[in-house]
Amino acid sequence: MAKWGILGTGKIARRFMQAAFYVPEAQVVAVGSRSQATADQFGSQFGIPKRYGSYEGVLNDPDVEIVYVATPHNLHAENALAALRAGKHVLCEKPFTVNARQAEQVIAAARQTDRFVMEGMWTRCFPVMQEVHRRVLAGEIGALRYLQADFGFQPPFDPHSRLFSPELAGGALLDVGIYPIALAFWFLGEPQEVVSLATRGETGVDVLEGVVFRYTNGAIATLSASLQVNTPKQAFLCGTEGMFHFPTPWWKPSEAFLVRPDGSQEHLLYPYEGDGLQFEIRHVHTCLQQGLRESPLMPLEETLRIVRLMDRLRAEWGVRYPFEG
């Protein structure tokens, strides 16, 4: 049994609660919001006994063992640091932090306090994704030479929303572009060369981008993300002896196809209930039970390398948030 506290009451927090239903050993005992009314409403809806009109209330609660940071991007570092200093373990929704400086601070705090911390890269926790990863690394499709992944959707434009507001660290990269990037890192590692183009929207944040990675062995990854258009939302892993295809939604997959050179196919089907966040919750529980201080699926060094790369991309695109100075 792990006793959770949640910071934030938005969409992702609601999805977390719905997923926790499938994990009996996950006991959510507290929720914190900037508004007492919002905390009360959220707590009533999901049966959470303790409801605080501040994030500090959750962090000061002695019953809370681990905190899920589900606040807007710009608050992730601040909330994660406060939770660690309060002696709590932390699962921080992606992106881990807005920039590498913040990520370094959070990682240092986790090591100083001897607490578990993980970026919520839930894609890696899905059974079919783990199966494909195992088979690719085992050489089942030969040498992996090409990876392609996209994530583009078309939300209503609201300059004050978390997606488009610079003050809230908006933009396609931190919200959805991180998914294709993290996929490429998991299967191919850190790239040797990065080339990119991006379009900025009315508020100055990135709304459409294409990124190409090239690796020392010659492999290439082409990645794209958007808040302007809907894209196919598929992923392909192409090797010298076959290809794995994840249909939409590849970042929370229930299936994949192995396509062999002769055209024959194998269908990998791993259906699940709900939205799938339960796999991440279970993974965190396993890490805690084993006394780990970081996740082997999403190591802190990899989180740091990814955020450093995203810093570089934003610098090239001229996307800088007001609070970054």
mmCIF file of N, CA and C in Angstrom, residues 10 39 93 114 147 150 158 165 173 180 188 194 225 229 257 259 265 281-283 290 301 315 324:
data_model
loop_
_atom_site.group_PDB
_atom_site.id
_atom_site.type_symbol
_atom_site.label_atom_id
_atom_site.label_comp_id
_atom_site.label_asym_id
_atom_site.label_seq_id
_atom_site.Cartn_x
_atom_site.Cartn_y
_atom_site.Cartn_z
ATOM 1 N N GLY A 10 -6.493 19.381 -12.167
ATOM 2 C CA GLY A 10 -6.841 19.505 -13.574
ATOM 3 C C GLY A 10 -7.089 18.166 -14.247
ATOM 4 N N ALA A 39 -10.520 21.984 -4.337
ATOM 5 C CA ALA A 39 -10.045 20.785 -3.646
ATOM 6 C C ALA A 39 -11.211 19.985 -3.083
ATOM 7 N N GLU A 93 4.658 14.795 -13.178
ATOM 8 C CA GLU A 93 4.148 14.708 -14.541
ATOM 9 C C GLU A 93 5.158 15.324 -15.507
ATOM 10 N N ASP A 114 17.310 11.628 -0.089
ATOM 11 C CA ASP A 114 17.189 10.174 -0.236
ATOM 12 C C ASP A 114 15.742 9.770 -0.514
ATOM 13 N N LEU A 147 13.566 5.670 -37.041
ATOM 14 C CA LEU A 147 12.424 5.812 -36.139
ATOM 15 C C LEU A 147 11.638 7.042 -36.557
ATOM 16 N N ASP A 150 5.093 10.988 -34.394
ATOM 17 C CA ASP A 150 4.493 12.320 -34.403
ATOM 18 C C ASP A 150 3.416 12.412 -33.331
ATOM 19 N N ASP A 158 -6.469 29.495 -26.984
ATOM 20 C CA ASP A 158 -6.742 30.352 -25.836
ATOM 21 C C ASP A 158 -5.393 30.860 -25.347
ATOM 22 N N SER A 165 0.129 29.791 -23.259
ATOM 23 C CA SER A 165 0.633 30.899 -22.455
ATOM 24 C C SER A 165 2.120 30.747 -22.154
ATOM 25 N N LEU A 173 6.320 21.655 -27.753
ATOM 26 C CA LEU A 173 7.477 20.841 -27.361
ATOM 27 C C LEU A 173 7.311 20.236 -25.972
ATOM 28 N N PRO A 180 7.652 12.049 -28.663
ATOM 29 C CA PRO A 180 8.512 11.475 -29.705
ATOM 30 C C PRO A 180 9.997 11.530 -29.344
ATOM 31 N N LEU A 188 17.038 4.559 -29.258
ATOM 32 C CA LEU A 188 18.276 4.841 -29.979
ATOM 33 C C LEU A 188 19.325 5.576 -29.147
ATOM 34 N N VAL A 194 21.495 17.078 -34.230
ATOM 35 C CA VAL A 194 20.085 17.457 -34.163
ATOM 36 C C VAL A 194 19.839 18.617 -35.115
ATOM 37 N N ALA A 225 5.729 17.525 -33.809
ATOM 38 C CA ALA A 225 4.697 17.818 -32.818
ATOM 39 C C ALA A 225 3.979 19.094 -33.229
ATOM 40 N N VAL A 229 -2.334 21.475 -35.903
ATOM 41 C CA VAL A 229 -3.000 20.510 -36.782
ATOM 42 C C VAL A 229 -3.019 19.134 -36.134
ATOM 43 N N PHE A 257 2.259 -3.773 -34.365
ATOM 44 C CA PHE A 257 2.367 -4.747 -35.448
ATOM 45 C C PHE A 257 3.832 -4.937 -35.808
ATOM 46 N N VAL A 259 5.999 -6.114 -38.761
ATOM 47 C CA VAL A 259 5.912 -6.359 -40.201
ATOM 48 C C VAL A 259 7.265 -6.880 -40.672
ATOM 49 N N GLN A 265 2.760 -10.438 -41.007
ATOM 50 C CA GLN A 265 2.609 -9.580 -39.841
ATOM 51 C C GLN A 265 2.316 -10.391 -38.582
ATOM 52 N N ILE A 281 1.537 3.919 -12.276
ATOM 53 C CA ILE A 281 1.348 3.857 -10.824
ATOM 54 C C ILE A 281 1.930 2.556 -10.276
ATOM 55 N N ARG A 282 1.640 1.446 -10.947
ATOM 56 C CA ARG A 282 2.174 0.154 -10.495
ATOM 57 C C ARG A 282 3.699 0.129 -10.560
ATOM 58 N N HIS A 283 4.249 0.727 -11.609
ATOM 59 C CA HIS A 283 5.707 0.765 -11.730
ATOM 60 C C HIS A 283 6.321 1.541 -10.572
ATOM 61 N N GLN A 290 11.052 -1.923 -3.871
ATOM 62 C CA GLN A 290 12.434 -2.380 -4.023
ATOM 63 C C GLN A 290 13.445 -1.410 -3.420
ATOM 64 N N GLU A 301 19.182 10.547 -15.227
ATOM 65 C CA GLU A 301 20.172 11.055 -16.179
ATOM 66 C C GLU A 301 19.553 11.220 -17.566
ATOM 67 N N ALA A 315 16.015 27.361 -27.545
ATOM 68 C CA ALA A 315 16.945 28.462 -27.799
ATOM 69 C C ALA A 315 17.064 28.727 -29.296
ATOM 70 N N GLU A 324 12.095 32.752 -16.934
ATOM 71 C CA GLU A 324 13.460 32.241 -17.081
ATOM 72 C C GLU A 324 14.493 33.366 -17.063
#
